[in-house]
Short mmCIF file of C-alpha atoms and ligand atoms in Angstrom, two decimals:
data_model
loop_
_atom_site.label_atom_id
_atom_site.label_comp_id
_atom_site.label_asym_id
_atom_site.label_seq_id
_atom_site.Cartn_x
_atom_site.Cartn_y
_atom_site.Cartn_z
CA MET L 1 45.64 -22.01 -38.77
CA THR L 2 49.12 -21.35 -37.53
CA THR L 3 51.19 -24.02 -36.04
CA ASP L 4 53.05 -23.42 -32.82
CA THR L 5 56.61 -23.54 -34.03
CA THR L 6 58.35 -23.15 -30.76
CA GLY L 7 57.60 -26.45 -29.08
CA THR L 8 57.64 -29.08 -31.67
CA VAL L 9 60.67 -31.10 -32.69
CA ALA L 10 59.96 -33.20 -35.66
CA ARG L 11 62.85 -34.18 -37.77
CA ASP L 12 61.55 -36.67 -40.28
CA GLY L 13 60.08 -34.85 -43.30
CA GLU L 14 60.42 -31.77 -45.29
CA SER L 15 56.89 -30.56 -46.04
CA ARG L 16 55.37 -30.65 -42.58
CA PRO L 17 53.78 -27.92 -40.67
CA GLY L 18 56.25 -26.44 -38.20
CA GLY L 19 59.29 -27.09 -40.44
CA PRO L 20 61.77 -24.28 -41.28
CA ALA L 21 59.53 -22.92 -43.99
CA ASP L 22 56.84 -22.19 -41.27
CA SER L 23 59.33 -20.73 -38.80
CA PRO L 24 58.96 -17.24 -37.39
CA PHE L 25 62.17 -16.16 -39.29
CA ILE L 26 60.97 -17.21 -42.75
CA ARG L 27 57.35 -16.08 -41.98
CA ALA L 28 58.75 -12.55 -41.17
CA CYS L 29 60.90 -12.51 -44.26
CA ARG L 30 57.63 -13.16 -46.17
CA ARG L 31 55.73 -10.57 -44.18
CA ARG L 32 53.32 -12.98 -42.62
CA PRO L 33 52.16 -13.01 -38.91
CA VAL L 34 54.52 -14.37 -36.43
CA PRO L 35 54.37 -15.65 -32.91
CA HIS L 36 57.38 -13.39 -31.93
CA THR L 37 59.92 -11.17 -33.62
CA PRO L 38 62.65 -13.58 -34.95
CA VAL L 39 66.17 -12.68 -33.99
CA TRP L 40 69.57 -13.79 -35.42
CA PHE L 41 73.10 -11.96 -35.46
CA MET L 42 75.35 -11.46 -38.39
CA ARG L 43 78.63 -13.07 -37.63
CA GLN L 44 76.99 -15.04 -34.74
CA ALA L 45 79.06 -18.15 -36.07
CA GLY L 46 82.30 -17.52 -34.43
CA ARG L 47 83.72 -14.18 -33.30
CA SER L 48 82.53 -13.93 -29.68
CA LEU L 49 82.23 -17.61 -28.71
CA PRO L 50 84.90 -19.27 -26.73
CA GLU L 51 83.84 -22.76 -28.07
CA TYR L 52 84.51 -21.39 -31.49
CA ARG L 53 87.95 -20.08 -30.65
CA GLU L 54 88.90 -23.39 -29.11
CA ILE L 55 88.04 -25.19 -32.47
CA ARG L 56 89.82 -22.37 -34.52
CA ALA L 57 92.93 -22.36 -32.36
CA SER L 58 94.57 -25.21 -34.56
CA VAL L 59 92.84 -24.66 -37.96
CA PRO L 60 93.35 -21.71 -40.34
CA MET L 61 90.14 -19.92 -41.17
CA LEU L 62 89.85 -21.00 -44.96
CA GLU L 63 90.67 -24.63 -44.05
CA SER L 64 87.91 -24.56 -41.49
CA CYS L 65 85.36 -23.29 -44.14
CA ARG L 66 86.41 -26.39 -46.28
CA ARG L 67 85.93 -29.06 -43.69
CA PRO L 68 82.18 -29.95 -43.53
CA GLU L 69 82.28 -31.34 -40.07
CA LEU L 70 83.87 -28.09 -38.71
CA VAL L 71 81.28 -25.88 -40.68
CA THR L 72 78.37 -27.98 -39.22
CA GLU L 73 79.74 -27.65 -35.69
CA ILE L 74 80.48 -23.94 -35.73
CA THR L 75 77.22 -23.19 -37.49
CA LEU L 76 75.43 -24.97 -34.73
CA GLN L 77 77.21 -23.39 -31.64
CA PRO L 78 75.21 -20.07 -31.62
CA VAL L 79 71.94 -21.79 -32.13
CA ARG L 80 72.69 -24.06 -29.10
CA ARG L 81 73.96 -21.23 -26.90
CA HIS L 82 71.61 -18.42 -27.83
CA GLY L 83 68.35 -19.98 -29.05
CA VAL L 84 68.46 -17.67 -32.14
CA ASP L 85 65.68 -18.14 -34.70
CA ALA L 86 68.00 -18.97 -37.55
CA ALA L 87 71.56 -20.31 -38.14
CA ILE L 88 73.98 -18.76 -40.74
CA LEU L 89 76.34 -21.09 -42.56
CA PHE L 90 79.86 -20.75 -41.29
CA SER L 91 81.91 -19.64 -44.39
CA ASP L 92 83.25 -16.45 -45.62
CA ILE L 93 82.62 -14.22 -48.68
CA VAL L 94 85.85 -14.94 -50.25
CA VAL L 95 85.31 -18.71 -50.23
CA PRO L 96 83.68 -18.99 -53.71
CA VAL L 97 86.25 -16.57 -55.27
CA ALA L 98 89.09 -18.95 -53.94
CA ALA L 99 87.08 -21.79 -55.46
CA ALA L 100 87.09 -19.77 -58.80
CA GLY L 101 90.87 -19.95 -58.97
CA ILE L 102 91.96 -16.69 -57.10
CA ASP L 103 94.99 -17.22 -54.70
CA LEU L 104 93.93 -15.65 -51.40
CA ASP L 105 93.97 -16.15 -47.68
CA ILE L 106 92.19 -14.77 -44.63
CA VAL L 107 94.73 -13.32 -42.45
CA PRO L 108 93.86 -13.17 -38.66
CA GLY L 109 93.35 -9.67 -37.51
CA THR L 110 93.31 -8.24 -41.18
CA GLY L 111 90.82 -10.18 -43.27
CA PRO L 112 91.07 -11.39 -46.89
CA VAL L 113 94.30 -10.82 -48.67
CA VAL L 114 94.70 -11.48 -52.38
CA ALA L 115 98.20 -12.53 -53.80
CA GLU L 116 97.70 -10.94 -57.09
CA PRO L 117 95.25 -8.19 -57.19
CA ILE L 118 92.83 -8.00 -60.17
CA ARG L 119 93.61 -4.79 -62.18
CA THR L 120 93.39 -5.90 -66.01
CA ALA L 121 90.99 -7.61 -68.38
CA ALA L 122 93.52 -10.58 -68.29
CA ASP L 123 93.23 -10.69 -64.50
CA VAL L 124 89.42 -10.83 -64.87
CA GLU L 125 89.84 -13.98 -66.99
CA ARG L 126 91.50 -15.64 -63.98
CA ILE L 127 88.17 -15.88 -62.24
CA ARG L 128 86.70 -19.06 -63.45
CA PRO L 129 82.94 -20.07 -63.51
CA ILE L 130 82.29 -22.37 -60.36
CA THR L 131 80.26 -25.66 -60.26
CA ARG L 132 79.14 -27.67 -57.28
CA ASP L 133 82.26 -29.67 -57.58
CA ASP L 134 84.30 -26.62 -56.75
CA VAL L 135 82.49 -26.11 -53.46
CA SER L 136 81.44 -29.61 -52.61
CA TYR L 137 82.32 -29.06 -48.96
CA VAL L 138 79.74 -26.32 -48.72
CA ASP L 139 77.18 -28.68 -50.39
CA GLU L 140 77.92 -31.37 -47.92
CA ALA L 141 77.84 -28.96 -44.89
CA VAL L 142 74.53 -27.56 -45.75
CA ARG L 143 72.88 -30.97 -46.19
CA GLN L 144 74.30 -32.20 -42.87
CA LEU L 145 73.22 -28.96 -41.20
CA VAL L 146 69.64 -29.17 -42.53
CA VAL L 147 69.22 -32.46 -40.73
CA GLU L 148 70.69 -31.21 -37.50
CA LEU L 149 68.82 -28.04 -37.46
CA GLY L 150 65.34 -29.51 -37.80
CA ASP L 151 62.79 -26.73 -37.61
CA THR L 152 65.44 -24.06 -37.24
CA PRO L 153 66.12 -22.37 -40.81
CA LEU L 154 69.59 -22.14 -42.27
CA ILE L 155 70.82 -18.93 -43.92
CA GLY L 156 72.98 -19.29 -46.85
CA PHE L 157 75.10 -16.30 -48.01
CA ALA L 158 77.46 -14.79 -50.43
CA GLY L 159 79.31 -11.46 -50.91
CA ALA L 160 77.89 -9.11 -53.55
CA PRO L 161 79.99 -8.07 -56.60
CA PHE L 162 80.91 -4.69 -55.33
CA THR L 163 82.24 -5.84 -52.04
CA LEU L 164 84.09 -8.83 -53.52
CA ALA L 165 85.57 -6.51 -56.29
CA SER L 166 86.83 -4.21 -53.55
CA TYR L 167 88.76 -7.10 -51.84
CA LEU L 168 90.01 -8.35 -55.28
CA VAL L 169 91.06 -4.93 -56.65
CA GLU L 170 92.66 -3.56 -53.46
CA GLY L 171 94.29 -6.81 -52.53
CA GLY L 172 92.90 -6.61 -49.09
CA PRO L 173 90.55 -4.59 -46.82
CA SER L 174 90.57 -0.76 -47.69
CA ARG L 175 89.00 2.15 -45.82
CA THR L 176 88.65 4.39 -48.79
CA HIS L 177 88.26 1.74 -51.78
CA ALA L 178 90.34 4.13 -53.77
CA LYS L 179 91.83 1.57 -56.26
CA THR L 180 88.37 0.10 -56.57
CA LYS L 181 86.80 3.37 -57.39
CA ALA L 182 89.74 4.44 -59.63
CA LEU L 183 89.01 1.32 -61.71
CA MET L 184 85.27 1.91 -61.72
CA TYR L 185 85.44 5.42 -62.80
CA GLY L 186 88.58 5.05 -65.07
CA ASP L 187 87.70 1.93 -66.98
CA PRO L 188 83.85 1.22 -66.95
CA GLU L 189 84.04 -1.56 -69.36
CA LEU L 190 86.57 -3.38 -67.31
CA TRP L 191 84.56 -2.75 -64.16
CA HIS L 192 81.41 -4.21 -65.64
CA ALA L 193 83.28 -7.14 -66.95
CA LEU L 194 84.71 -7.88 -63.49
CA CYS L 195 81.32 -7.36 -61.60
CA GLY L 196 79.53 -9.52 -64.23
CA ARG L 197 82.02 -12.36 -63.82
CA LEU L 198 81.61 -12.03 -59.98
CA ALA L 199 77.81 -12.04 -60.23
CA GLU L 200 78.08 -15.26 -62.10
CA VAL L 201 80.26 -16.82 -59.44
CA THR L 202 78.00 -15.65 -56.59
CA LEU L 203 74.76 -16.75 -58.29
CA ALA L 204 76.20 -20.08 -58.69
CA PHE L 205 77.44 -20.36 -55.24
CA LEU L 206 74.01 -19.40 -53.95
CA ARG L 207 72.29 -21.98 -56.05
CA VAL L 208 74.55 -24.68 -54.82
CA GLN L 209 73.34 -23.69 -51.19
CA ILE L 210 69.76 -23.53 -52.17
CA GLU L 211 69.80 -26.93 -53.87
CA ALA L 212 71.60 -28.34 -50.74
CA GLY L 213 68.67 -26.93 -48.59
CA VAL L 214 69.20 -23.49 -47.06
CA SER L 215 65.96 -21.77 -46.19
CA ALA L 216 67.07 -18.19 -47.09
CA VAL L 217 70.03 -16.34 -48.55
CA GLN L 218 71.62 -12.98 -47.65
CA LEU L 219 73.70 -11.07 -50.09
CA PHE L 220 76.20 -9.11 -48.21
CA ASP L 221 77.31 -5.88 -50.03
CA SER L 222 79.04 -4.65 -46.86
CA TRP L 223 80.79 -1.82 -48.30
CA ALA L 224 78.37 -0.52 -50.91
CA GLY L 225 77.67 2.44 -48.66
CA ALA L 226 81.00 3.87 -49.94
CA LEU L 227 79.02 4.91 -53.01
CA SER L 228 76.54 7.68 -54.01
CA GLU L 229 73.25 6.57 -55.05
CA ALA L 230 73.93 7.58 -58.63
CA ASP L 231 77.14 5.60 -58.80
CA TYR L 232 75.50 2.65 -56.94
CA ARG L 233 72.77 2.51 -59.60
CA ARG L 234 75.12 2.89 -62.57
CA PHE L 235 77.93 0.64 -61.40
CA VAL L 236 76.71 -1.99 -58.81
CA LEU L 237 72.77 -2.31 -59.05
CA PRO L 238 72.63 -4.26 -62.44
CA HIS L 239 75.18 -6.81 -60.97
CA SER L 240 73.43 -7.37 -57.59
CA THR L 241 70.15 -7.43 -59.54
CA ALA L 242 71.42 -10.28 -61.74
CA VAL L 243 72.08 -12.26 -58.63
CA LEU L 244 68.99 -11.61 -56.78
CA SER L 245 66.64 -11.73 -59.67
CA GLY L 246 68.40 -14.93 -60.79
CA LEU L 247 66.94 -16.45 -57.61
CA ALA L 248 63.56 -14.96 -57.93
CA THR L 249 62.04 -18.33 -58.51
CA ALA L 250 64.19 -20.36 -56.25
CA GLY L 251 61.56 -20.39 -53.44
CA VAL L 252 63.53 -18.85 -50.65
CA PRO L 253 63.58 -15.27 -49.23
CA ARG L 254 66.38 -12.98 -50.43
CA ILE L 255 68.03 -10.62 -47.97
CA HIS L 256 70.05 -7.78 -49.12
CA PHE L 257 72.48 -6.00 -46.56
CA GLY L 258 74.92 -3.26 -46.66
CA VAL L 259 76.45 -0.83 -44.05
CA GLY L 260 76.18 2.88 -44.33
CA THR L 261 73.42 2.31 -47.04
CA GLY L 262 70.96 4.79 -45.71
CA GLU L 263 70.89 6.59 -49.07
CA LEU L 264 70.65 3.44 -50.91
CA LEU L 265 67.94 1.35 -49.21
CA GLY L 266 65.50 1.92 -51.92
CA ALA L 267 67.74 0.79 -54.78
CA MET L 268 68.90 -2.12 -52.68
CA GLY L 269 65.29 -3.17 -52.32
CA GLU L 270 64.71 -2.66 -56.01
CA ALA L 271 67.64 -5.16 -56.74
CA GLY L 272 65.21 -7.95 -56.01
CA ALA L 273 65.37 -8.34 -52.16
CA ASP L 274 62.48 -9.62 -49.93
CA VAL L 275 64.14 -8.22 -47.01
CA VAL L 276 66.57 -5.24 -46.83
CA GLY L 277 69.16 -5.15 -44.01
CA VAL L 278 69.55 -1.75 -42.32
CA ASP L 279 72.46 -0.50 -40.15
CA TRP L 280 72.00 1.52 -36.92
CA ARG L 281 72.14 5.02 -38.77
CA THR L 282 68.72 4.81 -40.23
CA PRO L 283 65.82 4.23 -37.87
CA LEU L 284 63.54 1.24 -39.00
CA ASP L 285 60.52 3.27 -39.51
CA VAL L 286 62.48 5.90 -41.75
CA ALA L 287 64.03 2.91 -43.54
CA THR L 288 60.68 1.30 -44.35
CA GLY L 289 59.58 4.66 -45.75
CA ARG L 290 62.47 4.48 -48.26
CA ILE L 291 62.34 0.69 -49.01
CA GLY L 292 58.50 0.52 -49.48
CA ALA L 293 55.70 -1.54 -47.78
CA ASP L 294 56.33 -4.66 -50.00
CA LYS L 295 59.50 -5.69 -48.34
CA ALA L 296 60.58 -6.66 -44.63
CA VAL L 297 63.39 -5.06 -42.88
CA GLN L 298 66.27 -6.58 -40.85
CA GLY L 299 68.19 -4.93 -38.15
CA ASN L 300 69.49 -2.70 -36.51
CA LEU L 301 71.17 -2.52 -33.10
CA ASP L 302 74.56 -0.90 -33.04
CA PRO L 303 76.97 -3.74 -32.28
CA CYS L 304 78.74 -1.49 -29.89
CA VAL L 305 75.54 -1.01 -27.74
CA LEU L 306 76.22 -4.61 -26.64
CA LEU L 307 79.36 -3.40 -24.85
CA ALA L 308 77.20 -0.97 -22.74
CA PRO L 309 75.47 -1.61 -19.34
CA TRP L 310 72.34 -3.97 -19.70
CA PRO L 311 69.83 -1.10 -19.12
CA VAL L 312 71.22 0.62 -22.21
CA VAL L 313 70.87 -2.47 -24.20
CA GLU L 314 67.31 -3.09 -23.06
CA ALA L 315 66.20 0.45 -24.01
CA GLU L 316 67.71 0.24 -27.38
CA VAL L 317 66.16 -3.40 -27.99
CA ARG L 318 62.67 -1.82 -27.16
CA ARG L 319 63.15 1.13 -29.30
CA ILE L 320 63.98 -0.96 -32.37
CA LEU L 321 61.17 -3.34 -31.82
CA GLU L 322 58.88 -0.49 -31.79
CA GLN L 323 60.28 1.34 -34.87
CA GLY L 324 60.22 -2.11 -36.53
CA ARG L 325 56.47 -2.27 -36.21
CA ALA L 326 56.34 0.34 -39.02
CA ALA L 327 57.65 -2.36 -41.43
CA PRO L 328 55.51 -5.13 -42.79
CA GLY L 329 58.04 -7.76 -41.52
CA HIS L 330 60.76 -7.33 -39.05
CA VAL L 331 63.74 -9.69 -38.48
CA PHE L 332 65.68 -8.34 -35.41
CA ASN L 333 69.63 -8.30 -35.95
CA LEU L 334 72.59 -6.08 -35.42
CA GLY L 335 73.30 -3.16 -37.89
CA HIS L 336 76.66 -5.06 -38.58
CA GLY L 337 78.45 -8.13 -37.28
CA VAL L 338 78.99 -9.19 -33.80
CA LEU L 339 82.31 -7.61 -32.51
CA PRO L 340 84.74 -10.27 -31.05
CA GLU L 341 84.82 -8.66 -27.67
CA THR L 342 81.14 -9.02 -27.18
CA ASP L 343 80.11 -11.02 -24.05
CA PRO L 344 78.26 -14.01 -25.41
CA GLU L 345 75.88 -13.89 -22.46
CA VAL L 346 74.50 -10.50 -23.44
CA LEU L 347 73.71 -11.88 -26.84
CA THR L 348 71.74 -14.70 -25.32
CA ARG L 349 69.88 -12.01 -23.05
CA VAL L 350 69.04 -10.00 -26.19
CA VAL L 351 67.39 -13.18 -27.90
CA ALA L 352 65.28 -13.81 -24.84
CA LEU L 353 64.35 -10.06 -24.53
CA VAL L 354 63.35 -9.80 -28.20
CA HIS L 355 61.25 -12.98 -27.80
CA GLU L 356 59.51 -11.78 -24.55
CA LEU L 357 58.84 -8.22 -25.61
CA SER L 358 57.34 -9.35 -29.01
CA SER L 359 55.37 -12.49 -28.08
CA ARG L 360 51.81 -12.35 -29.28
CA ARG L 361 49.18 -14.93 -28.56
CA ALA L 362 47.62 -16.37 -31.65
CA ASP L 363 44.38 -14.84 -31.03
CA GLN L 364 45.92 -11.29 -31.01
CA GLY L 365 46.86 -11.80 -34.68
O1 CP3 Y 1 77.82 -14.53 -39.98
C1 CP3 Y 1 78.37 -15.55 -39.54
O2 CP3 Y 1 78.63 -15.80 -38.45
C2 CP3 Y 1 78.68 -16.51 -40.59
C3 CP3 Y 1 79.98 -16.54 -40.94
C4 CP3 Y 1 80.63 -15.31 -41.77
C5 CP3 Y 1 82.21 -15.15 -41.76
N1 CP3 Y 1 82.38 -14.07 -42.67
C6 CP3 Y 1 83.16 -15.69 -40.89
C7 CP3 Y 1 84.37 -15.05 -40.59
C8 CP3 Y 1 80.17 -14.38 -42.70
C9 CP3 Y 1 78.59 -14.26 -42.93
C10 CP3 Y 1 81.17 -13.61 -43.19
C11 CP3 Y 1 80.92 -12.57 -44.22
C12 CP3 Y 1 81.98 -11.57 -44.45
N2 CP3 Y 1 83.43 -11.89 -44.51
C13 CP3 Y 1 81.82 -10.38 -44.77
C14 CP3 Y 1 80.49 -9.69 -44.89
C15 CP3 Y 1 79.89 -9.37 -43.44
C16 CP3 Y 1 80.56 -8.27 -42.88
O3 CP3 Y 1 80.99 -8.34 -41.75
O4 CP3 Y 1 80.44 -7.17 -43.38
C17 CP3 Y 1 82.97 -9.72 -45.06
C18 CP3 Y 1 83.25 -8.30 -45.42
C19 CP3 Y 1 83.99 -10.61 -44.93
C20 CP3 Y 1 85.37 -10.49 -45.06
C21 CP3 Y 1 86.24 -10.82 -43.88
N3 CP3 Y 1 86.51 -12.12 -43.38
C22 CP3 Y 1 86.84 -9.98 -42.92
C23 CP3 Y 1 86.72 -8.35 -43.10
C24 CP3 Y 1 87.17 -10.69 -41.81
C25 CP3 Y 1 87.78 -10.09 -40.46
C26 CP3 Y 1 89.13 -10.37 -40.28
C27 CP3 Y 1 89.32 -10.27 -38.65
O5 CP3 Y 1 90.36 -10.87 -38.15
O6 CP3 Y 1 88.39 -9.60 -37.88
C28 CP3 Y 1 87.18 -12.06 -42.14
C29 CP3 Y 1 87.42 -13.25 -41.28
C30 CP3 Y 1 86.25 -13.96 -40.68
N4 CP3 Y 1 85.12 -14.35 -41.38
C31 CP3 Y 1 86.17 -14.44 -39.31
C32 CP3 Y 1 84.95 -15.05 -39.27
C33 CP3 Y 1 84.51 -15.82 -38.15
C34 CP3 Y 1 87.26 -14.29 -38.27
C35 CP3 Y 1 88.23 -15.18 -38.62
C36 CP3 Y 1 88.83 -15.73 -37.35
O7 CP3 Y 1 88.12 -16.08 -36.48
O8 CP3 Y 1 90.08 -15.91 -37.33
#
């Protein structure tokens, strides 16, 4: 018997029916029947929200990630406003790397900038293993959030080794990832040492979040689509597998996401994901054919569509829900993060529309 997870608000215990583990989001990740297709948005915490901008006006990005009360408030903002089916922890993929001893900053309008890029074996040694004490602010924020969120699941996340390596080797964002690839092709031994070290940091960071109570984790390999499948399998897959398979018995669904990864979807599933994130370039039914029927999919509205007139948005949401029916589980999302210029009211309308179009009465199965 399934419990109606939409109406009950019980916050007093962990293992009750209707808690986060029984939410539509977690059920979809596990390919179980759902009362409606769950929806959340990558980069929903921040970006387009005026209430976020107000908080951030006087606090630099990395500092806001290290203050548990701010992390908690920013993480809750999109849940309150949009009624999304999951919260994502407010943090950044470079937070654990900074905790591991690398001097970096997140520069407004640019992204992460690394003071001394990693280019040699001695540089790799500067990336220390991390423990819970190094990221105690994340531990604390997650524990607070789990209480505040009640039945709504919290998604923890980390950057995958390739995407982190790209920032560390380039020193900042890069369109071509040229220095990263030069190191990868030119010195495979050093490359594997770097990614092995980053996989350890990432795994430790995700374990801290899981122990503190997140209900699912997402591994962001945002820039993996820059690689051919052969190179992905040789240079990246072993390291992302080390992270995801290291969490196989942790009891939470694992989502694996990248952009421009149409050719890599099968391999990204093989890395040990329960859910594979798909960008807008690959229709979800085609993606399911590549990923296989033993995994759920997440996606895949083009974030730019949200800037178009509502009838266009509505038609695209309908198409994606229809194509998502080919998958054994579908979590509605964007194909990449919310753009800062997005009207938050459109996001709220999309959540309501996804819920309305996908609602199933329990007797319909
Ligand atoms: O999803 C969420 O809402 C949770 C928070 C989150 C942030 N970054 C907050 C953030 C998450 C999940 C990330 C992940 C992240 N960070 C990724 C992977 C996801 C993706 O979009 O591909 C990457 C590549 C980064 C690195 C990074 N951090 C970039 C490229 C930027 C953009 C710089 C800019 O000005 O647009 C950031 C900064 C950042 N991370 C912001 C937020 C809310 C904006 C900072 C600000 O408001 O000043």
